[in-house]
């Protein structure tokens, strides 16, 4: 059945069932083992008196002053996202985050921290552009534009986005030329490495 389902995929293309079996069988065995383990765990949870003695994993997460955030600092929930503007998965998560903020309002403080993975060559430039927009009190307008509108994220594209959200272009370009937000972006990137973050988006709650 697995062979029939995947025989046209590149890994199996042109192979007979006999030729494909050594490739398929180990995966099927691992899947069956995983299903059996999950079923056994559920049986134990349902029939045994289980006591949890391990605390959930936690990290001490500092948030420097001036990092982009929404919501009151004393909100009962602090929701930190490490993300970048060139990340497809981050863009897919964006509507969910907006829904949470709309639904829970002042109960959430949302903090955005820049972590442009090395293969995303325009992530840092985009982060710098967003922070320069923040100097004109338009960080979140530019943020939404980056998350919701497609584009190349090259210099011309970032400038067009600045025009679209109504920035003073001379001030915007002067901010970019000054590199004044580079230290904060680099600090966020370095802390992400210390926390063991390997991909985006990564979320921390409280």
Coordinates of C-alpha atoms in Angstrom, one line a residue:
X1 CA 0.0 0.0 0.0
X2 CA 2.9 2.4 0.8
X3 CA 4.6 1.5 -2.4
X4 CA 1.4 2.2 -4.4
X5 CA 1.0 5.6 -2.7
X6 CA 4.6 6.8 -3.2
X7 CA 5.9 4.9 -6.2
X8 CA 5.9 8.1 -8.4
X9 CA 7.9 10.1 -5.9
X10 CA 11.6 10.7 -6.9
X11 CA 13.0 8.3 -4.3
X12 CA 11.0 5.4 -5.7
X13 CA 10.5 6.4 -9.3
X14 CA 11.2 3.5 -11.7
X15 CA 11.7 0.9 -8.9
X16 CA 9.7 -2.3 -8.7
X17 CA 8.1 -3.3 -5.4
X18 CA 10.9 -5.7 -4.7
X19 CA 13.5 -3.0 -5.4
X20 CA 11.6 -0.4 -3.2
X21 CA 11.0 -2.7 -0.3
X22 CA 14.4 -2.2 1.4
X23 CA 13.7 1.5 1.3
X24 CA 10.1 1.3 2.5
X25 CA 10.2 -1.4 5.1
X26 CA 12.4 0.4 7.7
X27 CA 10.1 3.5 7.6
X28 CA 7.0 1.3 8.0
X29 CA 8.6 -0.5 10.9
X30 CA 9.5 2.8 12.6
X31 CA 6.0 4.1 12.1
X32 CA 4.5 0.9 13.6
X33 CA 6.9 1.1 16.6
X34 CA 5.9 4.7 17.2
X35 CA 2.2 3.9 17.1
X36 CA 2.7 1.0 19.5
X37 CA 4.7 3.2 21.9
X38 CA 2.1 6.0 21.8
X39 CA -0.7 3.5 22.4
X40 CA 1.2 2.0 25.4
X41 CA 1.8 5.4 26.9
X42 CA -1.9 6.2 26.6
X43 CA -2.8 2.9 28.3
X44 CA -0.4 3.7 31.2
X45 CA -1.8 7.2 31.6
X46 CA -5.4 5.8 31.7
X47 CA -4.8 2.9 34.1
X48 CA -1.8 3.8 36.4
X49 CA -1.3 6.5 39.0
X50 CA 1.3 8.6 37.3
X51 CA 3.1 11.4 39.2
X52 CA 5.1 13.9 37.2
X53 CA 8.2 15.0 39.0
X54 CA 9.9 16.9 36.1
X55 CA 9.2 20.6 35.7
X56 CA 8.5 21.9 32.2
X57 CA 11.7 23.2 30.5
X58 CA 12.2 26.9 31.1
X59 CA 14.9 29.5 30.3
X60 CA 15.7 32.8 31.8
X61 CA 14.8 35.1 29.0
X62 CA 15.9 38.8 29.3
X63 CA 14.2 41.4 27.1
X64 CA 16.3 44.5 26.6
X65 CA 14.7 47.9 26.7
X66 CA 13.6 49.2 23.4
X67 CA 12.8 45.9 21.7
X68 CA 9.6 46.0 19.6
X69 CA 6.6 45.1 21.8
X70 CA 2.9 45.4 22.0
X71 CA 0.8 45.3 25.2
X72 CA 1.4 46.4 28.8
X73 CA 4.7 45.3 30.5
X74 CA 2.7 43.9 33.4
X75 CA 0.5 41.7 31.3
X76 CA 0.0 38.2 32.8
X77 CA 1.3 36.6 29.6
X78 CA 4.6 37.6 27.9
X79 CA 4.8 36.1 24.4
X80 CA 8.2 36.4 22.7
X81 CA 8.8 35.5 19.1
X82 CA 12.2 35.0 17.5
X83 CA 11.6 35.4 13.8
X84 CA 12.7 37.0 10.6
X85 CA 10.9 38.7 7.7
X86 CA 12.3 36.3 5.0
X87 CA 10.9 33.2 6.7
X88 CA 7.8 31.6 5.1
X89 CA 6.8 29.8 8.2
X90 CA 6.9 33.1 10.1
X91 CA 4.6 34.7 7.6
X92 CA 2.2 31.7 8.1
X93 CA 2.3 32.2 11.8
X94 CA 1.6 35.9 11.6
X95 CA -2.2 35.7 11.3
X96 CA -2.4 33.4 14.3
X97 CA -0.4 35.9 16.4
X98 CA -2.7 38.8 15.3
X99 CA -5.7 36.8 16.3
X100 CA -4.3 36.1 19.7
X101 CA -3.5 39.8 20.3
X102 CA -7.0 40.8 19.1
X103 CA -8.7 38.2 21.2
X104 CA -6.8 38.6 24.5
X105 CA -5.9 42.3 24.3
X106 CA -4.1 43.7 27.3
X107 CA -3.6 40.2 28.8
X108 CA -0.7 39.7 26.4
X109 CA 2.6 41.5 26.0
X110 CA 4.0 40.5 22.6
X111 CA 7.7 41.0 22.0
X112 CA 9.3 40.5 18.6
X113 CA 13.0 39.7 18.5
X114 CA 15.1 39.5 15.3
X115 CA 16.8 36.2 14.4
X116 CA 17.7 36.1 10.7
X117 CA 19.0 32.7 9.9
X118 CA 22.2 32.8 7.8
X119 CA 20.5 31.5 4.6
X120 CA 18.0 34.4 4.7
X121 CA 20.4 37.0 3.3
X122 CA 17.9 39.9 3.4
X123 CA 16.5 39.2 6.9
X124 CA 18.9 41.6 8.7
X125 CA 18.3 44.4 6.2
X126 CA 14.6 44.0 6.6
X127 CA 14.9 44.0 10.4
X128 CA 16.9 47.2 10.2
X129 CA 14.4 48.8 7.9
X130 CA 11.5 47.9 10.3
X131 CA 13.4 49.4 13.3
X132 CA 14.1 52.6 11.2
X133 CA 10.3 52.7 10.6
X134 CA 9.9 52.5 14.4
X135 CA 12.0 55.7 14.8
X136 CA 9.0 57.3 13.0
X137 CA 6.5 55.5 15.2
X138 CA 5.5 53.2 12.3
X139 CA 7.3 50.0 13.3
X140 CA 4.1 47.8 13.4
X141 CA 2.8 49.2 10.1
X142 CA 6.1 48.3 8.5
X143 CA 6.1 45.0 10.3
X144 CA 2.7 44.0 9.0
X145 CA 3.7 45.1 5.5
X146 CA 6.8 42.8 5.6
X147 CA 4.8 39.9 6.9
X148 CA 1.7 40.3 4.7
X149 CA 3.1 41.6 1.4
X150 CA 5.4 39.6 -0.9
X151 CA 8.5 41.1 -2.3
X152 CA 12.2 40.7 -3.0
X153 CA 13.3 42.6 0.2
X154 CA 16.1 44.2 -1.7
X155 CA 16.9 47.9 -1.1
X156 CA 14.4 49.1 -3.6
X157 CA 11.7 46.9 -2.2
X158 CA 12.3 48.1 1.3
X159 CA 12.2 51.7 0.2
X160 CA 8.9 51.1 -1.6
X161 CA 7.5 49.6 1.6
X162 CA 8.6 52.7 3.5
X163 CA 6.8 54.9 1.0
X164 CA 3.7 52.7 1.3
X165 CA 3.4 53.2 5.0
X166 CA 4.1 56.9 4.8
X167 CA 7.6 57.3 6.1
X168 CA 9.8 60.4 5.7
X169 CA 12.1 58.9 3.1
X170 CA 15.1 61.1 3.9
X171 CA 14.9 60.2 7.6
X172 CA 14.4 56.6 6.7
X173 CA 17.4 56.4 4.4
X174 CA 19.5 58.4 6.9
X175 CA 18.6 55.8 9.6
X176 CA 19.7 52.9 7.4
X177 CA 23.0 54.7 6.5
X178 CA 23.8 55.2 10.1
X179 CA 23.6 51.5 11.1
X180 CA 22.3 52.6 14.5
X181 CA 20.1 49.6 14.9
X182 CA 22.7 47.0 13.9
X183 CA 24.0 46.5 17.5
X184 CA 20.5 45.6 18.8
X185 CA 19.8 43.2 15.9
X186 CA 23.2 41.5 16.4
X187 CA 22.5 41.2 20.2
X188 CA 19.2 39.5 19.6
X189 CA 20.8 37.1 17.1
X190 CA 23.6 36.2 19.5
X191 CA 21.2 35.6 22.4
X192 CA 19.1 33.3 20.1
X193 CA 22.3 31.2 19.6
X194 CA 22.9 31.0 23.3
X195 CA 19.3 29.8 23.8
X196 CA 19.8 27.1 21.2
X197 CA 17.4 28.4 18.7
X198 CA 18.0 26.7 15.3
X199 CA 15.0 27.9 13.3
X200 CA 12.2 30.4 13.0
X201 CA 9.7 31.1 14.2
X202 CA 10.5 30.1 17.8
X203 CA 8.2 31.1 20.7
X204 CA 8.7 31.6 24.4
X205 CA 5.7 32.1 26.7
X206 CA 6.3 33.6 30.2

